Short mmCIF file of C-alpha atoms and ligand atoms in Angstrom, two decimals:
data_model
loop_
_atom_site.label_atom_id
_atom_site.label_comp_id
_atom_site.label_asym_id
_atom_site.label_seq_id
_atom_site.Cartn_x
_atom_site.Cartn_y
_atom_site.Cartn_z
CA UNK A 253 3.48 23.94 -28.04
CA UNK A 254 4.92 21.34 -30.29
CA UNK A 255 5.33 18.33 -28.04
CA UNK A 256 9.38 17.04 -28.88
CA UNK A 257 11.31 13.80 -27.22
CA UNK A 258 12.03 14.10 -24.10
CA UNK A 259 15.93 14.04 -22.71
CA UNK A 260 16.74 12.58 -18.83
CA UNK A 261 18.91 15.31 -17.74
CA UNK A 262 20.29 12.91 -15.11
CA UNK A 263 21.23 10.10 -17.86
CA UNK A 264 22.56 11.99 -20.45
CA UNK A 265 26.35 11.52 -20.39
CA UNK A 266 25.96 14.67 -23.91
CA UNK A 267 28.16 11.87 -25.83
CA UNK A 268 26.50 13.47 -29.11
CA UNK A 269 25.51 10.32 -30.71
CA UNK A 270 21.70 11.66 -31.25
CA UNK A 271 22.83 15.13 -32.47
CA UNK A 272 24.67 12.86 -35.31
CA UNK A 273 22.19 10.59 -35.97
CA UNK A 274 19.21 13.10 -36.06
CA UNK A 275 18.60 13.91 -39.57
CA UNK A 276 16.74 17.15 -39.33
CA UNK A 277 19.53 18.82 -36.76
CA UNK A 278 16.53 19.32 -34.17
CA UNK A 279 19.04 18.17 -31.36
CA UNK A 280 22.15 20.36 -29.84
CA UNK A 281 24.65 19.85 -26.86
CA UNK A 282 24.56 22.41 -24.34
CA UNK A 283 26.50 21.94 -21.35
CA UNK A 284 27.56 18.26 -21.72
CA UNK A 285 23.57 18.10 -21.95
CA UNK A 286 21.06 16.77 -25.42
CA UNK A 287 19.13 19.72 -25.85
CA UNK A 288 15.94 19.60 -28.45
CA UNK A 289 14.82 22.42 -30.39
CA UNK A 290 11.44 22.93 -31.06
CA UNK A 291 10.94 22.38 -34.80
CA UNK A 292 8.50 21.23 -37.14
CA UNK A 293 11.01 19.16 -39.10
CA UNK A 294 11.23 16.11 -36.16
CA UNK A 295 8.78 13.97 -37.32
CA UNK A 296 9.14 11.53 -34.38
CA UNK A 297 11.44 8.81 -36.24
CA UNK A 298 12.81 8.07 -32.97
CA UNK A 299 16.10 7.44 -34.34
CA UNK A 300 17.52 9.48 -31.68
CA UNK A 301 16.36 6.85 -28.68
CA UNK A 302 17.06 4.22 -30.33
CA UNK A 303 21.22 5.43 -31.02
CA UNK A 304 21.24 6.59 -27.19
CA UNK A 305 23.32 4.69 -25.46
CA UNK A 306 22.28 5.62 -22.18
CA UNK A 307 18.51 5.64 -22.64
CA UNK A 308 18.28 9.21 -21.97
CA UNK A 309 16.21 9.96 -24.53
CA UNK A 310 12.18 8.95 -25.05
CA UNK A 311 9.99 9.29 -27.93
CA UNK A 312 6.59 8.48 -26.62
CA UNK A 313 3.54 7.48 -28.38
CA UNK A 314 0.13 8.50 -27.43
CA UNK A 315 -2.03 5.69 -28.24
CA UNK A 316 -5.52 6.23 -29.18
CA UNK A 317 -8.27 4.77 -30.88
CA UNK A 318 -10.15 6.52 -33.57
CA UNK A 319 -13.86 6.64 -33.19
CA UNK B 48 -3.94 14.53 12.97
CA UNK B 49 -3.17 15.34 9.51
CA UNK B 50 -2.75 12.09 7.75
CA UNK B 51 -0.25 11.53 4.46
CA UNK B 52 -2.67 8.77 3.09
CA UNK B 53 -6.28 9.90 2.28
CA UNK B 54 -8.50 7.21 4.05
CA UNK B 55 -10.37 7.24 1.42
CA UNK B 56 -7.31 5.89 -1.12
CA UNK B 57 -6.60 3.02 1.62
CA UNK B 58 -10.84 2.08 1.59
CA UNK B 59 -10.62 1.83 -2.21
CA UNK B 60 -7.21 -0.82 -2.13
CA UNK B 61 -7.94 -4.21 -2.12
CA UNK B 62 -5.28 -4.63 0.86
CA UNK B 63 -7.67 -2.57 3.32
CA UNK B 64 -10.92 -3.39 1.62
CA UNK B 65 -13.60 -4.09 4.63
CA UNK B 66 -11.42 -1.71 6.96
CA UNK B 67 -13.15 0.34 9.18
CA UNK B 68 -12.88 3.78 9.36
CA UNK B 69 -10.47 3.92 12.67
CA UNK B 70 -8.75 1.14 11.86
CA UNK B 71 -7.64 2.98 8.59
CA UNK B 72 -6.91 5.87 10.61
CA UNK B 73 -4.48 4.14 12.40
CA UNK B 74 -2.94 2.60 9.60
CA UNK B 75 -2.84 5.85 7.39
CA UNK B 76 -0.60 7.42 10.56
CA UNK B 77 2.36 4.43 9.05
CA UNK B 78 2.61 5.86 5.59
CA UNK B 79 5.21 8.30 3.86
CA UNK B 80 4.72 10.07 0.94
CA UNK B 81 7.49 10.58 -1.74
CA UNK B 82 7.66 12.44 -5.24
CA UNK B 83 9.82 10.85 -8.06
CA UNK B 84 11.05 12.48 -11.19
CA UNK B 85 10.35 11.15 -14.64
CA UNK B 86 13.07 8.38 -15.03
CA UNK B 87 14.23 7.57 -11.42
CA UNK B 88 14.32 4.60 -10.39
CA UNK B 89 12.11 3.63 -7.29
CA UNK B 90 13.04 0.23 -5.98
CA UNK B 91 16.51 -1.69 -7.49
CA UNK B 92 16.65 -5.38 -8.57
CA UNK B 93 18.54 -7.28 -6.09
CA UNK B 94 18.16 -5.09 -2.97
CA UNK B 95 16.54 -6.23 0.15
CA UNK B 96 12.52 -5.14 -0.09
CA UNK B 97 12.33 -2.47 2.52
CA UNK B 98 9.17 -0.92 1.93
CA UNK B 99 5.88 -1.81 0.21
CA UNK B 100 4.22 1.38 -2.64
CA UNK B 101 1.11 2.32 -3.63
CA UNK B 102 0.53 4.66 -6.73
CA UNK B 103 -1.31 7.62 -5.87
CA UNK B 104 -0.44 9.62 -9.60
CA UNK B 105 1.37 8.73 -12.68
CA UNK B 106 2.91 5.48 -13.68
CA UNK B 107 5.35 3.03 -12.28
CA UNK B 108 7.51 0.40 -14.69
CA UNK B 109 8.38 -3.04 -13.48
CA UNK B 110 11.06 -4.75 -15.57
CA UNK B 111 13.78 -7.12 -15.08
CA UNK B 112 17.25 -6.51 -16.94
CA UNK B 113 19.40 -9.17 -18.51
CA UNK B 114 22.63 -9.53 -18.41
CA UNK B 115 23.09 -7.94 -21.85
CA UNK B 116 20.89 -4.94 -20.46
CA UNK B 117 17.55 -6.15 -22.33
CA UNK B 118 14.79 -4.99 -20.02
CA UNK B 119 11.47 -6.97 -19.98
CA UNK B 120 8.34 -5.25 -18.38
CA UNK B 121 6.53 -7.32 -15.65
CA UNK B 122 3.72 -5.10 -15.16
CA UNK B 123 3.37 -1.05 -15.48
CA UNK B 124 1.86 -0.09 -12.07
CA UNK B 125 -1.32 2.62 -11.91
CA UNK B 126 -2.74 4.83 -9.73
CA UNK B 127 -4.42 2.69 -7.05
CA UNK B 128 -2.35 -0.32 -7.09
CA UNK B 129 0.81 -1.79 -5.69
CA UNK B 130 4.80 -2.97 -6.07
CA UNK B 131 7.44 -4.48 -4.34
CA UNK B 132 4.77 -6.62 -2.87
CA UNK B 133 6.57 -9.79 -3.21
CA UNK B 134 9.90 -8.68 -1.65
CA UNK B 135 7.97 -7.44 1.62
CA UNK B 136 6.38 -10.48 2.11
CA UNK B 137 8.97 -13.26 1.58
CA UNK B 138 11.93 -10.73 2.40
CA UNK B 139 14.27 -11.91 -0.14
CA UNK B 140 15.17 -9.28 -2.52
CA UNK B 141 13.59 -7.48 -4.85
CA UNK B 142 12.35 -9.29 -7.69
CA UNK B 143 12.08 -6.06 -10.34
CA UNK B 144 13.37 -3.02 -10.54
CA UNK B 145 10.68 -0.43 -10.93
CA UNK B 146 11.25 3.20 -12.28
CA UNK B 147 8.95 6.07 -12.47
CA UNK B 148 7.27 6.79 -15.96
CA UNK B 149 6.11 9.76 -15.42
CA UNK B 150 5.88 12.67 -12.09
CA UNK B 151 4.93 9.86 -9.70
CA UNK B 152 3.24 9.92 -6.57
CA UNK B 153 3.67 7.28 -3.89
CA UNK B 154 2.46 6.19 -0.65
CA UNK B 155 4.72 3.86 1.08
CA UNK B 156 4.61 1.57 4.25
CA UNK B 157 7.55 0.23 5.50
CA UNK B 158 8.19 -3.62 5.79
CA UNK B 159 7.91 -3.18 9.42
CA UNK B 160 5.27 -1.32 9.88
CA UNK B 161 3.17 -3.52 7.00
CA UNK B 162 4.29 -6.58 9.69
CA UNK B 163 2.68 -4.53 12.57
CA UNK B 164 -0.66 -3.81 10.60
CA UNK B 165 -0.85 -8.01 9.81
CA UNK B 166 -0.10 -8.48 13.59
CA UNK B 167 -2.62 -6.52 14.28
CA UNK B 168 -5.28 -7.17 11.88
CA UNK B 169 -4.46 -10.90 11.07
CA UNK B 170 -7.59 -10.89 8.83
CA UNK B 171 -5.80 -8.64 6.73
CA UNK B 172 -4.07 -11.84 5.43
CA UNK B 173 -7.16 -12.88 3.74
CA UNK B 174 -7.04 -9.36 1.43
CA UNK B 175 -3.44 -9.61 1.01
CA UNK B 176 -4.12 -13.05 -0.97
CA UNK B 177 -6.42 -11.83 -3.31
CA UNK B 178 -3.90 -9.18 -4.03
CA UNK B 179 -0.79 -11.67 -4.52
CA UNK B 180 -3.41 -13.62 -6.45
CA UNK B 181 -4.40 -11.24 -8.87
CA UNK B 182 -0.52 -10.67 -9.07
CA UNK B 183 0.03 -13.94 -10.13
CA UNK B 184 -2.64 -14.53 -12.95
CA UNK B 185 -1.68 -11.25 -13.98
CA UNK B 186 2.08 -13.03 -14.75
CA UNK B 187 0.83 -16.31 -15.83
CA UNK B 188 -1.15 -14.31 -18.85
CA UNK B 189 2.39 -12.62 -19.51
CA UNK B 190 4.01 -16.10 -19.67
CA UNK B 191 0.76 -17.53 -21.95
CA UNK B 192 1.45 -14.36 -24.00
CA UNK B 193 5.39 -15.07 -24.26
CA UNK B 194 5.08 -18.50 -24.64
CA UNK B 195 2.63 -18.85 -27.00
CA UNK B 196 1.50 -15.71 -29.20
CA UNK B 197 3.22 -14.69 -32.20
CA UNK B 198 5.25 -10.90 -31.43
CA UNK B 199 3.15 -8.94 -33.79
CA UNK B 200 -0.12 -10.20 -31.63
CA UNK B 201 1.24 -9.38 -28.50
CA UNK B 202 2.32 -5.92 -29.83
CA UNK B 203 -1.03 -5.80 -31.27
CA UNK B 204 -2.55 -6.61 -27.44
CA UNK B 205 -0.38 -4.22 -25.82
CA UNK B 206 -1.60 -1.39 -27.96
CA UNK B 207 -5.41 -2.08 -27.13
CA UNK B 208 -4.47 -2.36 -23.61
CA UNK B 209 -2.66 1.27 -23.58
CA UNK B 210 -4.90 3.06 -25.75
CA UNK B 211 -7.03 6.07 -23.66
CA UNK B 212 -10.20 5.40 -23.29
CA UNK B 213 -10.06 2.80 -20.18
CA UNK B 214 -8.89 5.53 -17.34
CA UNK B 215 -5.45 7.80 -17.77
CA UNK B 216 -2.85 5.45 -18.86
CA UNK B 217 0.48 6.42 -19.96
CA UNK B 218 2.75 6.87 -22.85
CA UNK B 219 4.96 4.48 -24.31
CA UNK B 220 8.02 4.73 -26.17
CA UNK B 221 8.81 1.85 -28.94
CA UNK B 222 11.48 0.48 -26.11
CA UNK B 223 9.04 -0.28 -23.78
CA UNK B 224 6.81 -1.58 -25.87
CA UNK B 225 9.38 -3.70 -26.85
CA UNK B 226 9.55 -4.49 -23.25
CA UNK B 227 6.84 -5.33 -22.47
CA UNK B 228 6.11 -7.24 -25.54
CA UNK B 229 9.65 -9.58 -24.99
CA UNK B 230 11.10 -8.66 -28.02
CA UNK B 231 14.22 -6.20 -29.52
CA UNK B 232 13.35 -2.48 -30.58
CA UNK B 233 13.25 -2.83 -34.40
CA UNK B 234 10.83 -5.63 -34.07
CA UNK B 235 8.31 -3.54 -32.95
CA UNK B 236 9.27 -1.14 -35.61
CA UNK B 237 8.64 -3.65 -38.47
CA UNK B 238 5.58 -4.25 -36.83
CA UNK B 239 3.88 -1.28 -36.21
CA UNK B 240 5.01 -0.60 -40.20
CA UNK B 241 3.06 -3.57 -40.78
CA UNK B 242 0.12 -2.62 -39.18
CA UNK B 243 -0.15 0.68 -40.64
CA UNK B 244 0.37 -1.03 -44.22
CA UNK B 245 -2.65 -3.02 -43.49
CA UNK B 246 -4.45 -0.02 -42.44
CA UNK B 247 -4.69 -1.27 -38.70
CA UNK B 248 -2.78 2.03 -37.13
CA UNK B 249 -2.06 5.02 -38.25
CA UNK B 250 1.41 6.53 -37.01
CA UNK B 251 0.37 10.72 -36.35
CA UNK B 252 3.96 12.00 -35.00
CA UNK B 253 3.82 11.26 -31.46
CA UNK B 254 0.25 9.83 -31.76
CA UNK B 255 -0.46 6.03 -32.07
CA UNK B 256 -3.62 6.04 -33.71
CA UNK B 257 -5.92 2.69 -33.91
CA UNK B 258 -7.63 2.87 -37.27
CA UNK B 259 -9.29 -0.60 -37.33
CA UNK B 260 -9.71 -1.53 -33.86
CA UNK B 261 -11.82 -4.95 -35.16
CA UNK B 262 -9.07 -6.15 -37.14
CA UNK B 263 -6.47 -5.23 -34.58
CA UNK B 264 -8.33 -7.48 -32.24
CA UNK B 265 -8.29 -10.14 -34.38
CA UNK B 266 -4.75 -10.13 -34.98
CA UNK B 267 -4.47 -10.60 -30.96
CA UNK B 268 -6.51 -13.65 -31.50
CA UNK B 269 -5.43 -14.95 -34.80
CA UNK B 270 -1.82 -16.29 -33.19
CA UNK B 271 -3.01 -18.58 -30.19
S1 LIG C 548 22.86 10.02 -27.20
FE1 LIG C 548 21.87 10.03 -25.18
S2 LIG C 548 23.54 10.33 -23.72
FE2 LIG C 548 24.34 10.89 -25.74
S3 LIG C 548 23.97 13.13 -25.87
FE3 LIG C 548 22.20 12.12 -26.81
S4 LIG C 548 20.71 11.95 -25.12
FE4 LIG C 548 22.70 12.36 -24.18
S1 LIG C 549 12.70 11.86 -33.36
FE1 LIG C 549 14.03 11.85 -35.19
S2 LIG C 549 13.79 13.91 -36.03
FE2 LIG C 549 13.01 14.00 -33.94
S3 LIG C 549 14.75 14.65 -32.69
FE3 LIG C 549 14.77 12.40 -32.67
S4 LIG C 549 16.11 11.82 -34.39
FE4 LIG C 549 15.58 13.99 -34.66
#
């Protein structure tokens, strides 16, 4: 499954301000709640956590070293 | 008696190290266990320190928030080690807040009953130094690192320190690497850009890939 940022239910105050900034529309409100769609286009900018206001939102990295 | 605390997890923290086995069993009877959610926080800044933690799965955050709400990462907790250490000891209040990065799991001893086990075992004192020691070089290398090492360096440090390879270790998002690193979001945008335009990292999606791990070394080194 295609791994997408993650939303704290419990932060999320569903303000909107990452479904606006998101370019590729991957992010919806559903029941006052950020809700992200699985799709291909996200390509992990992480414009959405950086525009949340409420730090509800995380685009982790997994870091790894090529061998 | 079925314990919350493996005896086992006690023997291998440097708190109990040189325990014997019924001593531990005794102590392991004092802990609680708790399950946190991604997210929650754990311990507040500012409260009183009621309880001492041990990590047991997952990761823990310790930060301290400015006024302005800029967070700064004291040390990210794993599996075997401790928090809230300080606060139990000198019972002022807590020093950080910590918040779980991950499903965490905890073992906890209350201040209380950590007192108790000290009364009881006052050579106990003697481990507890060489943790609070540890604790405190481990800060004094975050202040040499603040003080003294260019951002991009100590971005470039806190990469090799969270890459796999050195036990499970977790994710981080660009915030906390900011975080951790002292500095604001973007900076650590601009510099991860400028790492992969050198050919040091390679950004895969959600993977942080270390392409030259030499040169990305050297950069740690080449601010002192
Ligand atoms: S910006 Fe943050 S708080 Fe607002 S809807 Fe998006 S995730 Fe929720
Ligand atoms: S990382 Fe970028 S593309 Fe993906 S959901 Fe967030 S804003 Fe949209």
């Amino acid at each position: 499954m295609l791994e997408m940022p993650w939303v704290d239910f419990e932060k999320c105050t569903g303000c909107g301000t990452c479904v606006a900034a998101c370019h590729c529309g991957a992010i919806v409100i559903v029941e006052s709640k950020a809700i992200i769609i699985q799709t291909l286009k996200c390509g992990w900018c992480t414009v959405c956590e950086a525009v949340c206001p409420e730090g509800a939102l995380l685009c982790e990295f997994e870091i790894v070293i090529e061998n | 008696m079925t314990l919350t605390v493996p005896v086992e997890f006690l023997q291998a923290s440097p708190y109990f190290a040189d325990m014997n086995v019924s001593e531990l069993d005794s102590v392991a009877g004092l802990f609680f266990e708790k399950k946190i959610d991604k997210g929650d926080t754990i311990v507040w800044e500012g409260n009183p320190g009621e309880a001492l933690y041990f990590v047991a799965s997952g990761a823990v955050k310790c930060f301290k928030t400015s006024e302005e709400g800029k967070e700064q990462i004291l040390q990210i907790v794993l599996p075997g080690n401790s928090f809230n250490d300080v606060a139990v000891f000198d019972g002022g209040p807590s020093p950080t807040s910590a918040e779980a990065m991950s499903l965490v799991g905890l073992y906890g001893i209350t201040k209380r009953d950590m007192e108790k086990v000290i009364t009881d075992h006052p050579w106990l004192l003697h481990n507890i130094v060489q943790v609070l020691s540890a604790k405190v070089r481990h800060l004094l290398d975050l202040v040499e690192d603040l003080s003294f090492r260019h951002v991009i360096s100590r971005i470039a440090r806190i990469l090799l320190e969270y890459a796999d390879g050195a036990g499970p270790k977790p994710k981080l998002t660009q915030q906390e690497m900011a975080a951790l690193a002292g500095t604001a979001r973007e900076v650590v945008g601009r510099s991860l850009k400028t790492m992969q335009e050198d050919g040091l990292v390679r950004m895969e999606r959600n993977r942080l890939v270390i392409s030259n791990k030499d040169e990305l070394v050297r950069l740690v080194n080449s601010h002192p």
